[in-house]
XYZ file of C-alpha atoms in Angstrom:
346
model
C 2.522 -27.806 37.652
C -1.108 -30.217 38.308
C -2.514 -30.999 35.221
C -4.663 -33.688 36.294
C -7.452 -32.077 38.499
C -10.813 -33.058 41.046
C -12.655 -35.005 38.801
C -15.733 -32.853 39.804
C -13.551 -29.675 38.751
C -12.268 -31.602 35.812
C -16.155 -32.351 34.642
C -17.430 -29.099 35.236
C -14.014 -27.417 32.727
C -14.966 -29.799 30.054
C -18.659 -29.061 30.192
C -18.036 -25.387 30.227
C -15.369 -25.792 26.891
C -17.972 -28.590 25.214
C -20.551 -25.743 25.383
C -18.240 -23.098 24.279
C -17.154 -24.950 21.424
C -20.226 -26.807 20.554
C -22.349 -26.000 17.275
C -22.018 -28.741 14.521
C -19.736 -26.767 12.453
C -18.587 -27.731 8.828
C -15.000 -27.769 8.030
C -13.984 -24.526 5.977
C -10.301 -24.340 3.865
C -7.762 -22.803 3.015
C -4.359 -22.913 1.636
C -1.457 -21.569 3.691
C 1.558 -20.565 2.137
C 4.454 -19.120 4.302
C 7.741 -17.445 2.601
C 11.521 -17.702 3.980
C 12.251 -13.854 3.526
C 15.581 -15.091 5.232
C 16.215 -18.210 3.601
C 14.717 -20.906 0.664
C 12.805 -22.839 3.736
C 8.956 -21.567 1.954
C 6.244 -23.684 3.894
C 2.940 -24.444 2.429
C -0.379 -26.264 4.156
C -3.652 -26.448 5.134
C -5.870 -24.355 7.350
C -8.868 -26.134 8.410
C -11.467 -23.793 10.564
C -15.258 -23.455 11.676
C -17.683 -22.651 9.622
C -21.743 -21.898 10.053
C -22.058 -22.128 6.064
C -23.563 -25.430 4.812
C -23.327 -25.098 1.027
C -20.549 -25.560 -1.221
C -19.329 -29.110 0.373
C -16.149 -30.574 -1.836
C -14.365 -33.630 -1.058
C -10.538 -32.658 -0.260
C -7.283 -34.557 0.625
C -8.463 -37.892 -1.412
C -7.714 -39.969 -3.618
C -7.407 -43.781 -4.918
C -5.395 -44.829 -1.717
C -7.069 -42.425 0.987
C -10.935 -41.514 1.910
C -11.353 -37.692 1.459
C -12.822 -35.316 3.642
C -15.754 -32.998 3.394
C -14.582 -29.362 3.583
C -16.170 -25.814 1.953
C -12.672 -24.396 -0.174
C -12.844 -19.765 1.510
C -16.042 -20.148 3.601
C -16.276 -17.239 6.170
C -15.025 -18.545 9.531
C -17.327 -18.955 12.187
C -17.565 -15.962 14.737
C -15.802 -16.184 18.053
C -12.521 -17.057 20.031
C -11.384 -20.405 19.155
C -8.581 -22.749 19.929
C -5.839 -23.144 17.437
C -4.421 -26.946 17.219
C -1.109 -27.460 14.789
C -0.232 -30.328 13.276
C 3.145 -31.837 12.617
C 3.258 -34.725 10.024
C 6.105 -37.805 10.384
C 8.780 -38.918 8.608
C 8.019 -38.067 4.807
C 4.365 -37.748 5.658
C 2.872 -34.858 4.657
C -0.311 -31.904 5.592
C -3.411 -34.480 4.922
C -2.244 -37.003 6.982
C -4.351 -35.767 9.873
C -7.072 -34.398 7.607
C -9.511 -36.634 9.722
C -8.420 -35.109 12.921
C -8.826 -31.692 11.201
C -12.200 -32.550 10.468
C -13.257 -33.260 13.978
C -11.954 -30.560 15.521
C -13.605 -27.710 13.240
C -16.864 -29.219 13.921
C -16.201 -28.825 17.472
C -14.802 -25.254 16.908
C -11.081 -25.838 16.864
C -8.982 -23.419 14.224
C -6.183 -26.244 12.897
C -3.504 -25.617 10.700
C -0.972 -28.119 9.364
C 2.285 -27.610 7.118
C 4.369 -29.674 4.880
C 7.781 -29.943 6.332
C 10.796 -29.267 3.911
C 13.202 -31.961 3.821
C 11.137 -34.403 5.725
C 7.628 -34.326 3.879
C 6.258 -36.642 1.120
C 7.453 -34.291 -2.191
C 9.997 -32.413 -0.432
C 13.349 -34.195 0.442
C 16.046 -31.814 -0.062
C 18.973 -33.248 1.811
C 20.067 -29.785 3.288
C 16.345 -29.352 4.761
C 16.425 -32.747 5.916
C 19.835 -32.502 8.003
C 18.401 -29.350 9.307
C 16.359 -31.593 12.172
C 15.808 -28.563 14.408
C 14.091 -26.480 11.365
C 11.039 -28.695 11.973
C 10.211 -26.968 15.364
C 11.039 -23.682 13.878
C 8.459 -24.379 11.226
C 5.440 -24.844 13.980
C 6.967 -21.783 15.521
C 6.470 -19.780 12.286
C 3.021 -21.296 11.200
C 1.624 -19.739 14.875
C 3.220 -16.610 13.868
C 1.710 -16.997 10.477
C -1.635 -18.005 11.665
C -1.911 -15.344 14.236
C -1.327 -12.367 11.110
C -3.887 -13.663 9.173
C -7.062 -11.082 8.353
C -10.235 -12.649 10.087
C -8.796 -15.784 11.192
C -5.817 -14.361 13.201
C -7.687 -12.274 15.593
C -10.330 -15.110 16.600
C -7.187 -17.674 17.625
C -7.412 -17.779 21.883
C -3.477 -17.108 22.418
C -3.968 -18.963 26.160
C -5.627 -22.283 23.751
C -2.881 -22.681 21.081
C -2.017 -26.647 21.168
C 0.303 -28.858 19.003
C -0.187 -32.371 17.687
C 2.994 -34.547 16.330
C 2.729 -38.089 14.281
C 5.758 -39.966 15.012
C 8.870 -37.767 13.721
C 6.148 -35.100 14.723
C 5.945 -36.489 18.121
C 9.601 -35.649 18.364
C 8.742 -32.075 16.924
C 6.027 -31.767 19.851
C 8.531 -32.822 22.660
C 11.244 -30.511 21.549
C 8.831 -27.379 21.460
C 7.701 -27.945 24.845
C 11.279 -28.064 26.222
C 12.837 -31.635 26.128
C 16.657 -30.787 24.754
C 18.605 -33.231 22.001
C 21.746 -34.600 23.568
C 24.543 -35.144 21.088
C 26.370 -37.116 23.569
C 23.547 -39.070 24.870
C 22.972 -39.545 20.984
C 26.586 -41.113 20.223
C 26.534 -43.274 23.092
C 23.260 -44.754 22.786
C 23.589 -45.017 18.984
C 27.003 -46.577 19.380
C 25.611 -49.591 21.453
C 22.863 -50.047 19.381
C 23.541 -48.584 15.248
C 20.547 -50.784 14.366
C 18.083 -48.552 16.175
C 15.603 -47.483 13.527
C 16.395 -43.531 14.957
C 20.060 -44.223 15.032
C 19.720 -45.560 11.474
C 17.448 -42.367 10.374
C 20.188 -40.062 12.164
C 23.184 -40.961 10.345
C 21.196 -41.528 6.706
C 20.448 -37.904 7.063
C 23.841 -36.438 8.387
C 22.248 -35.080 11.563
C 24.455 -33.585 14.312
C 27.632 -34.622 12.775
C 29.267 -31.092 12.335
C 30.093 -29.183 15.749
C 27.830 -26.552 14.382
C 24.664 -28.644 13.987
C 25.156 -29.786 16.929
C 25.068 -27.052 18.846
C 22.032 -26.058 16.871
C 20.115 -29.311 17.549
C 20.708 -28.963 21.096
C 19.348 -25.242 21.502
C 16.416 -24.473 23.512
C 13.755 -24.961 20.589
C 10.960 -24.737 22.963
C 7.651 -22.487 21.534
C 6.080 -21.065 25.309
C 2.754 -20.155 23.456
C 1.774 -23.583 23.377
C -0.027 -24.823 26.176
C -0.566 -28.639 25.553
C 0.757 -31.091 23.177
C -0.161 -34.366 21.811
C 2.086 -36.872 20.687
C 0.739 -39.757 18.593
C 3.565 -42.681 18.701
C 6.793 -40.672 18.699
C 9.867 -41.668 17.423
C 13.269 -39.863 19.203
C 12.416 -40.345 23.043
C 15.883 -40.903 23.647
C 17.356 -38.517 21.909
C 16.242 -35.823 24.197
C 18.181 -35.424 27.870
C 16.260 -36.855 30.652
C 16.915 -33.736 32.905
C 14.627 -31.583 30.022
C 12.038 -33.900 29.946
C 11.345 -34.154 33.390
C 11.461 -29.928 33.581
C 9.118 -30.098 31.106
C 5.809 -28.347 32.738
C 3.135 -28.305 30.434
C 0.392 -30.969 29.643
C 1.016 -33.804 27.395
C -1.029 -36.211 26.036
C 1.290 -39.771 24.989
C -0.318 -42.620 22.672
C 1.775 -45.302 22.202
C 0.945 -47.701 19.055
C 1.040 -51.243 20.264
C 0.405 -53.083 16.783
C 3.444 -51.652 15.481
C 5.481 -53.640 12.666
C 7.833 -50.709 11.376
C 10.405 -51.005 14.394
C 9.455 -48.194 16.661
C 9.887 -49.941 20.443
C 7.502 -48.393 22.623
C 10.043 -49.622 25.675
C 11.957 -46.974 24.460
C 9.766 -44.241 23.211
C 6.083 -43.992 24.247
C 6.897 -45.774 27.420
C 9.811 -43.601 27.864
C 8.149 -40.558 27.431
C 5.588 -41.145 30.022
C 7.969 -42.514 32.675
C 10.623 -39.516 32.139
C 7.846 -36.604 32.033
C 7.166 -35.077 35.551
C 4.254 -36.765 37.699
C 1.071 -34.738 36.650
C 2.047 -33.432 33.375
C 1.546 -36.624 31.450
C -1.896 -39.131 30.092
C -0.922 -42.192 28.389
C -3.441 -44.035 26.734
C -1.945 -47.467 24.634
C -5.335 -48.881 22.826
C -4.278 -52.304 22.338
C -5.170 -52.432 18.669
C -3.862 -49.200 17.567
C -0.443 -49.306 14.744
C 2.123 -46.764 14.238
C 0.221 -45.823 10.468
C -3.573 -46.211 12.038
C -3.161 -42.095 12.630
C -3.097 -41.643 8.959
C -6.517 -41.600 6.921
C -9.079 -44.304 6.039
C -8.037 -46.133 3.009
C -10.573 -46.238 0.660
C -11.835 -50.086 -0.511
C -9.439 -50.347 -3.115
C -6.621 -48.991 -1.868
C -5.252 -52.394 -0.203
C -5.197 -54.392 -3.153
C -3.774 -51.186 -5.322
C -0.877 -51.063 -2.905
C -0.231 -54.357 -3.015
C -0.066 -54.834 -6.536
C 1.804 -51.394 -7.391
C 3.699 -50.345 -4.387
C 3.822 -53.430 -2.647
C 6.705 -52.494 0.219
C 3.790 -49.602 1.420
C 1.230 -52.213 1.547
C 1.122 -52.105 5.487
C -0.045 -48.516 5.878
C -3.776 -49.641 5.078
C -3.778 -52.755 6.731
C -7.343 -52.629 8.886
C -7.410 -49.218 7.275
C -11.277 -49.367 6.811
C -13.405 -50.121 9.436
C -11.516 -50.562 12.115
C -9.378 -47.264 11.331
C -12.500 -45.321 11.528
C -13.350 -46.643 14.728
C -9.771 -46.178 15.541
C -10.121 -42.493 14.828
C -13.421 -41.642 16.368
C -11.429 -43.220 19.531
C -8.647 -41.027 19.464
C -10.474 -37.658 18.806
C -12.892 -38.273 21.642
C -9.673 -38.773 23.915
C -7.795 -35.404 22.186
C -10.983 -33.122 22.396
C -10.960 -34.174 26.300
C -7.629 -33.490 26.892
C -7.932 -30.552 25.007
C -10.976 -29.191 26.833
C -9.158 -29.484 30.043
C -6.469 -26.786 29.311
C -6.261 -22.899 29.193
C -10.137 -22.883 30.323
Protein backbone atom coordinates (compact mmCIF):
# COMPACT_ATOMS: atom_id res chain seq x y z
CA UNK A 1 0.00 0.00 0.00
CA UNK A 2 0.59 4.34 -0.46
CA UNK A 3 0.65 5.81 2.70
CA UNK A 4 2.14 8.96 1.78
CA UNK A 5 -0.50 10.86 -0.38
CA UNK A 6 -1.06 14.43 -2.78
CA UNK A 7 -0.14 16.83 -0.41
CA UNK A 8 -3.40 18.70 -1.37
CA UNK A 9 -5.32 15.31 -0.49
CA UNK A 10 -3.06 14.87 2.46
CA UNK A 11 -4.10 18.64 3.78
CA UNK A 12 -7.57 18.39 3.14
CA UNK A 13 -7.62 14.48 5.48
CA UNK A 14 -5.93 16.26 8.25
CA UNK A 15 -8.20 19.26 8.22
CA UNK A 16 -11.23 17.10 8.06
CA UNK A 17 -9.74 14.74 11.31
CA UNK A 18 -8.38 18.22 13.16
CA UNK A 19 -12.06 19.31 12.99
CA UNK A 20 -13.45 16.03 13.94
CA UNK A 21 -11.34 15.73 16.81
CA UNK A 22 -11.02 19.27 17.84
CA UNK A 23 -12.71 20.68 21.16
CA UNK A 24 -10.13 21.46 23.98
CA UNK A 25 -10.93 18.45 25.91
CA UNK A 26 -9.60 17.68 29.52
CA UNK A 27 -8.01 14.44 30.20
CA UNK A 28 -10.51 12.02 32.12
CA UNK A 29 -9.09 8.54 34.09
CA UNK A 30 -9.38 5.55 34.81
CA UNK A 31 -7.81 2.48 36.07
CA UNK A 32 -7.73 -0.63 33.88
CA UNK A 33 -7.33 -3.84 35.30
CA UNK A 34 -7.34 -6.98 33.00
CA UNK A 35 -7.43 -10.74 34.53
CA UNK A 36 -5.54 -13.97 33.03
CA UNK A 37 -8.69 -16.32 33.35
CA UNK A 38 -6.10 -18.70 31.56
CA UNK A 39 -3.03 -17.98 33.26
CA UNK A 40 -1.30 -15.59 36.33
CA UNK A 41 -0.36 -12.90 33.38
CA UNK A 42 -3.20 -10.07 35.26
CA UNK A 43 -2.46 -6.62 33.47
CA UNK A 44 -3.24 -3.38 35.07
CA UNK A 45 -3.03 0.47 33.52
CA UNK A 46 -4.28 3.53 32.66
CA UNK A 47 -7.11 4.71 30.46
CA UNK A 48 -6.80 8.23 29.56
CA UNK A 49 -10.02 9.64 27.43
CA UNK A 50 -11.97 12.95 26.44
CA UNK A 51 -13.77 14.69 28.55
CA UNK A 52 -16.22 18.03 28.24
CA UNK A 53 -16.19 18.24 32.24
CA UNK A 54 -13.89 20.98 33.64
CA UNK A 55 -14.13 20.45 37.40
CA UNK A 56 -12.53 18.06 39.56
CA UNK A 57 -8.78 18.58 38.03
CA UNK A 58 -6.10 16.26 40.17
CA UNK A 59 -2.56 16.02 39.42
CA UNK A 60 -1.76 12.19 38.47
CA UNK A 61 1.38 10.13 37.52
CA UNK A 62 3.84 12.56 39.70
CA UNK A 63 6.01 12.69 41.94
CA UNK A 64 9.56 14.02 43.33
CA UNK A 65 11.42 12.81 40.10
CA UNK A 66 8.56 13.38 37.39
CA UNK A 67 6.06 16.50 36.57
CA UNK A 68 2.43 15.19 36.92
CA UNK A 69 -0.32 15.58 34.72
CA UNK A 70 -3.69 17.19 35.01
CA UNK A 71 -6.45 14.56 34.67
CA UNK A 72 -10.35 14.37 36.25
CA UNK A 73 -10.12 10.52 38.21
CA UNK A 74 -14.34 8.73 36.40
CA UNK A 75 -15.37 11.86 34.43
CA UNK A 76 -18.06 10.92 31.79
CA UNK A 77 -16.30 10.51 28.43
CA UNK A 78 -16.91 12.87 25.87
CA UNK A 79 -19.68 11.89 23.24
CA UNK A 80 -18.67 10.55 19.87
CA UNK A 81 -16.43 8.07 17.81
CA UNK A 82 -12.93 8.47 18.74
CA UNK A 83 -9.59 7.00 17.94
CA UNK A 84 -8.07 4.60 20.35
CA UNK A 85 -4.03 4.97 20.63
CA UNK A 86 -2.15 2.11 22.95
CA UNK A 87 0.79 2.51 24.52
CA UNK A 88 3.62 0.10 25.10
CA UNK A 89 6.24 1.14 27.78
CA UNK A 90 10.26 -0.06 27.41
CA UNK A 91 12.40 -2.06 29.12
CA UNK A 92 11.26 -1.91 32.92
CA UNK A 93 9.39 1.27 32.19
CA UNK A 94 6.13 1.31 33.15
CA UNK A 95 2.09 2.93 32.24
CA UNK A 96 3.05 6.81 33.10
CA UNK A 97 5.85 6.95 31.07
CA UNK A 98 3.85 8.43 28.22
CA UNK A 99 1.41 10.18 30.54
CA UNK A 100 2.38 13.44 28.57
CA UNK A 101 1.52 11.93 25.30
CA UNK A 102 -1.75 10.74 26.93
CA UNK A 103 -2.46 14.11 27.80
CA UNK A 104 -2.25 15.52 24.35
CA UNK A 105 -4.09 13.24 22.69
CA UNK A 106 -7.40 13.39 24.94
CA UNK A 107 -7.46 17.00 24.42
CA UNK A 108 -7.48 16.39 20.84
CA UNK A 109 -10.09 13.55 21.25
CA UNK A 110 -7.94 10.46 21.18
CA UNK A 111 -9.23 7.40 23.67
CA UNK A 112 -5.48 6.06 24.98
CA UNK A 113 -4.90 3.28 27.07
CA UNK A 114 -1.56 2.04 28.39
CA UNK A 115 -0.62 -1.21 30.50
CA UNK A 116 2.12 -2.28 32.73
CA UNK A 117 3.87 -5.17 31.17
CA UNK A 118 4.55 -8.28 33.46
CA UNK A 119 8.02 -9.27 33.55
CA UNK A 120 9.34 -6.27 31.79
CA UNK A 121 7.72 -3.23 33.75
CA UNK A 122 9.17 -1.11 36.62
CA UNK A 123 7.54 -3.35 39.82
CA UNK A 124 6.98 -6.38 37.92
CA UNK A 125 10.06 -8.58 36.98
CA UNK A 126 9.09 -12.07 37.32
CA UNK A 127 11.68 -13.99 35.39
CA UNK A 128 9.06 -16.42 33.78
CA UNK A 129 7.06 -13.19 32.42
CA UNK A 130 10.16 -11.74 31.37
CA UNK A 131 11.45 -14.82 29.16
CA UNK A 132 8.00 -14.85 27.81
CA UNK A 133 9.16 -11.91 25.09
CA UNK A 134 6.22 -12.63 22.78
CA UNK A 135 3.56 -12.13 25.82
CA UNK A 136 4.23 -8.40 25.38
CA UNK A 137 2.35 -8.25 21.98
CA UNK A 138 -0.26 -10.50 23.33
CA UNK A 139 -0.79 -7.99 26.09
CA UNK A 140 -1.65 -4.95 23.46
CA UNK A 141 -3.73 -7.59 21.78
CA UNK A 142 -5.78 -8.16 24.97
CA UNK A 143 -5.93 -4.44 26.22
CA UNK A 144 -7.90 -3.71 22.55
CA UNK A 145 -10.03 -6.55 23.41
CA UNK A 146 -10.38 -5.17 26.86
CA UNK A 147 -10.92 -1.67 25.82
CA UNK A 148 -13.41 -2.47 23.18
CA UNK A 149 -15.87 -4.43 26.20
CA UNK A 150 -15.84 -1.65 28.26
CA UNK A 151 -19.56 0.05 29.11
CA UNK A 152 -19.51 3.66 27.54
CA UNK A 153 -16.05 3.78 26.47
CA UNK A 154 -16.01 0.57 24.32
CA UNK A 155 -18.68 1.44 21.94
CA UNK A 156 -17.27 5.10 21.10
CA UNK A 157 -13.58 3.44 20.05
CA UNK A 158 -13.53 3.87 15.80
CA UNK A 159 -12.41 0.06 15.11
CA UNK A 160 -10.92 1.48 11.45
CA UNK A 161 -8.68 4.31 14.01
CA UNK A 162 -7.15 1.90 16.59
CA UNK A 163 -3.21 2.85 16.59
CA UNK A 164 -0.23 1.64 18.74
CA UNK A 165 2.70 3.55 20.17
CA UNK A 166 6.03 1.58 21.48
CA UNK A 167 9.08 3.27 23.64
CA UNK A 168 12.10 1.40 22.86
CA UNK A 169 11.47 -2.42 23.98
CA UNK A 170 7.89 -1.09 22.99
CA UNK A 171 9.09 -0.15 19.65
CA UNK A 172 9.93 -3.79 19.25
CA UNK A 173 6.32 -4.64 20.62
CA UNK A 174 4.90 -2.21 17.78
CA UNK A 175 6.97 -3.87 14.92
CA UNK A 176 6.06 -7.37 15.86
CA UNK A 177 2.19 -6.57 15.94
CA UNK A 178 2.24 -5.16 12.62
CA UNK A 179 3.93 -8.26 11.12
CA UNK A 180 7.82 -8.11 11.27
CA UNK A 181 8.71 -11.97 12.48
CA UNK A 182 11.73 -12.78 15.24
CA UNK A 183 14.35 -14.94 13.60
CA UNK A 184 16.03 -17.33 16.00
CA UNK A 185 18.63 -18.00 13.52
CA UNK A 186 19.17 -14.56 12.37
CA UNK A 187 19.30 -14.00 16.29
CA UNK A 188 22.28 -16.60 16.97
CA UNK A 189 24.23 -15.49 14.17
CA UNK A 190 24.13 -11.91 14.63
CA UNK A 191 24.47 -12.26 18.42
CA UNK A 192 27.37 -14.63 17.95
CA UNK A 193 29.50 -11.98 16.02
CA UNK A 194 28.68 -9.40 18.20
CA UNK A 195 27.62 -10.83 22.26
CA UNK A 196 28.28 -7.21 23.31
CA UNK A 197 25.22 -5.89 21.52
CA UNK A 198 23.14 -4.24 24.22
CA UNK A 199 19.95 -6.62 22.65
CA UNK A 200 22.17 -9.61 22.47
CA UNK A 201 23.19 -8.87 26.07
CA UNK A 202 19.31 -8.27 27.16
CA UNK A 203 18.45 -11.66 25.21
CA UNK A 204 20.55 -14.04 26.95
CA UNK A 205 20.15 -12.17 30.67
CA UNK A 206 16.57 -13.06 30.23
CA UNK A 207 16.75 -16.69 28.75
CA UNK A 208 14.86 -15.71 25.59
CA UNK A 209 14.51 -18.22 22.73
CA UNK A 210 16.82 -20.70 24.18
CA UNK A 211 14.35 -23.72 24.46
CA UNK A 212 13.03 -25.15 20.97
CA UNK A 213 9.66 -24.32 22.34
CA UNK A 214 10.16 -20.58 22.90
CA UNK A 215 11.43 -20.39 19.98
CA UNK A 216 8.95 -21.42 17.99
CA UNK A 217 6.71 -19.21 20.03
CA UNK A 218 8.81 -16.04 19.52
CA UNK A 219 8.80 -16.57 15.94
CA UNK A 220 4.86 -16.95 15.48
CA UNK A 221 2.91 -14.56 13.55
CA UNK A 222 2.15 -12.09 16.57
CA UNK A 223 0.76 -9.57 14.29
CA UNK A 224 -2.73 -7.64 15.77
CA UNK A 225 -4.65 -6.68 12.01
CA UNK A 226 -6.94 -4.16 13.95
CA UNK A 227 -4.29 -1.79 14.16
CA UNK A 228 -3.92 0.49 11.47
CA UNK A 229 -0.73 2.61 12.22
CA UNK A 230 2.02 2.38 14.62
CA UNK A 231 4.55 4.58 16.11
CA UNK A 232 7.78 3.60 17.23
CA UNK A 233 9.76 5.97 19.45
CA UNK A 234 13.63 4.71 19.33
CA UNK A 235 13.23 0.94 19.16
CA UNK A 236 15.45 -1.45 20.36
CA UNK A 237 15.33 -5.22 18.41
CA UNK A 238 15.44 -4.07 14.62
CA UNK A 239 17.46 -6.92 13.91
CA UNK A 240 15.94 -9.36 15.53
CA UNK A 241 13.05 -9.43 13.20
CA UNK A 242 13.58 -11.19 9.45
CA UNK A 243 14.06 -8.72 6.78
CA UNK A 244 11.56 -10.56 4.42
CA UNK A 245 8.60 -9.57 7.31
CA UNK A 246 9.55 -6.24 7.55
CA UNK A 247 9.51 -5.35 4.14
CA UNK A 248 5.77 -7.29 3.82
CA UNK A 249 4.87 -5.22 6.38
CA UNK A 250 1.87 -2.94 4.81
CA UNK A 251 0.64 -0.65 7.20
CA UNK A 252 1.83 2.94 8.17
CA UNK A 253 4.62 3.52 10.47
CA UNK A 254 5.88 6.35 11.97
CA UNK A 255 10.09 5.77 13.04
CA UNK A 256 11.92 8.35 15.49
CA UNK A 257 15.24 7.62 15.97
CA UNK A 258 17.00 9.27 19.21
CA UNK A 259 20.24 10.78 18.10
CA UNK A 260 21.58 12.00 21.66
CA UNK A 261 21.61 8.59 22.81
CA UNK A 262 24.25 7.50 25.61
CA UNK A 263 22.63 4.05 26.73
CA UNK A 264 24.05 2.00 23.64
CA UNK A 265 21.13 1.73 21.32
CA UNK A 266 22.94 2.27 17.58
CA UNK A 267 20.53 3.83 15.44
CA UNK A 268 22.78 2.22 12.34
CA UNK A 269 21.22 -0.71 13.41
CA UNK A 270 17.79 0.01 14.65
CA UNK A 271 15.97 3.26 13.74
CA UNK A 272 17.96 3.45 10.59
CA UNK A 273 17.28 -0.10 9.99
CA UNK A 274 13.81 0.05 10.39
CA UNK A 275 13.25 2.72 7.90
CA UNK A 276 15.55 1.29 5.21
CA UNK A 277 14.01 -2.42 5.57
CA UNK A 278 10.18 -1.20 5.69
CA UNK A 279 8.54 -1.10 2.15
CA UNK A 280 8.82 2.35 0.15
CA UNK A 281 5.59 4.28 1.25
CA UNK A 282 4.81 2.69 4.45
CA UNK A 283 7.44 4.45 6.49
CA UNK A 284 8.18 8.57 8.03
CA UNK A 285 11.34 8.96 9.79
CA UNK A 286 11.88 11.95 11.59
CA UNK A 287 15.59 12.01 13.73
CA UNK A 288 15.36 15.60 15.70
CA UNK A 289 18.90 16.12 16.25
CA UNK A 290 18.58 16.81 19.95
CA UNK A 291 16.24 14.18 20.91
CA UNK A 292 17.79 11.03 23.61
CA UNK A 293 16.62 7.59 23.96
CA UNK A 294 14.90 8.73 27.76
CA UNK A 295 13.61 12.38 26.33
CA UNK A 296 10.09 10.24 25.61
CA UNK A 297 9.68 9.82 29.26
CA UNK A 298 8.12 12.79 31.41
CA UNK A 299 9.42 16.23 32.46
CA UNK A 300 11.49 15.96 35.51
CA UNK A 301 10.45 18.18 37.94
CA UNK A 302 13.35 20.94 39.27
CA UNK A 303 14.60 18.79 41.80
CA UNK A 304 14.63 15.72 40.41
CA UNK A 305 18.30 16.04 38.80
CA UNK A 306 20.09 16.73 41.80
CA UNK A 307 17.81 13.96 43.83
CA UNK A 308 18.99 11.41 41.31
CA UNK A 309 22.23 12.26 41.49
CA UNK A 310 22.69 12.17 45.02
CA UNK A 311 20.40 8.95 45.71
CA UNK A 312 20.32 6.92 42.61
CA UNK A 313 23.17 8.23 40.96
CA UNK A 314 23.62 5.36 37.97
CA UNK A 315 19.76 6.77 36.79
CA UNK A 316 20.99 10.21 36.82
CA UNK A 317 20.89 10.44 32.89
CA UNK A 318 17.16 9.94 32.43
CA UNK A 319 16.53 13.75 33.39
CA UNK A 320 19.35 15.18 31.83
CA UNK A 321 17.70 18.42 29.80
CA UNK A 322 14.59 16.93 31.31
CA UNK A 323 13.03 20.45 31.91
CA UNK A 324 12.81 22.80 29.39
CA UNK A 325 14.06 21.42 26.66
CA UNK A 326 12.02 18.02 27.27
CA UNK A 327 8.91 19.99 27.13
CA UNK A 328 9.76 21.47 24.00
CA UNK A 329 10.92 18.09 23.05
CA UNK A 330 7.44 16.76 23.66
CA UNK A 331 5.25 19.43 22.22
CA UNK A 332 7.58 18.46 19.03
CA UNK A 333 6.82 15.00 18.94
CA UNK A 334 2.98 15.15 19.56
CA UNK A 335 2.51 17.72 16.83
CA UNK A 336 4.39 15.14 14.46
CA UNK A 337 2.16 11.91 16.03
CA UNK A 338 -1.28 13.79 15.86
CA UNK A 339 -0.28 14.40 11.99
CA UNK A 340 0.56 11.13 11.27
CA UNK A 341 -2.23 10.04 13.07
CA UNK A 342 -4.77 12.26 11.31
CA UNK A 343 -3.67 10.90 8.05
CA UNK A 344 -4.94 7.27 8.61
CA UNK A 345 -8.34 5.39 8.61
CA UNK A 346 -10.04 8.91 7.61
Amino acid sequence: MKFFRPIGVMMAMMMTAAGALAGSYETGLRQLSIQDLKGDRHIDGFLWYPTSEREGKKRAHGNVVWEPIMVIPDAAPAAGKRPLVVLSHGMFGNTRNQAWLARKLTQEGYIVAAINHPGTSTLQRDPKHRRELWQRQKDISRTIDHVMALESIGVQVNPDRIFMAGHSLGGFTAVALAGGRFDPQRVDASCEVQPEDVICDMLNDWDVAKTPEDRIEMAKDLSDPRIAGFVVFDLGGTQTFSPESLRAIDRPMFVIGAPMDIRGLNLDVESRALRDALSEGVVRYLEPKTLAHFDFLGVCTERALDLLKEEEPDDAFVCINGQDERRAEHEMIGEEVMEFLAGIGN
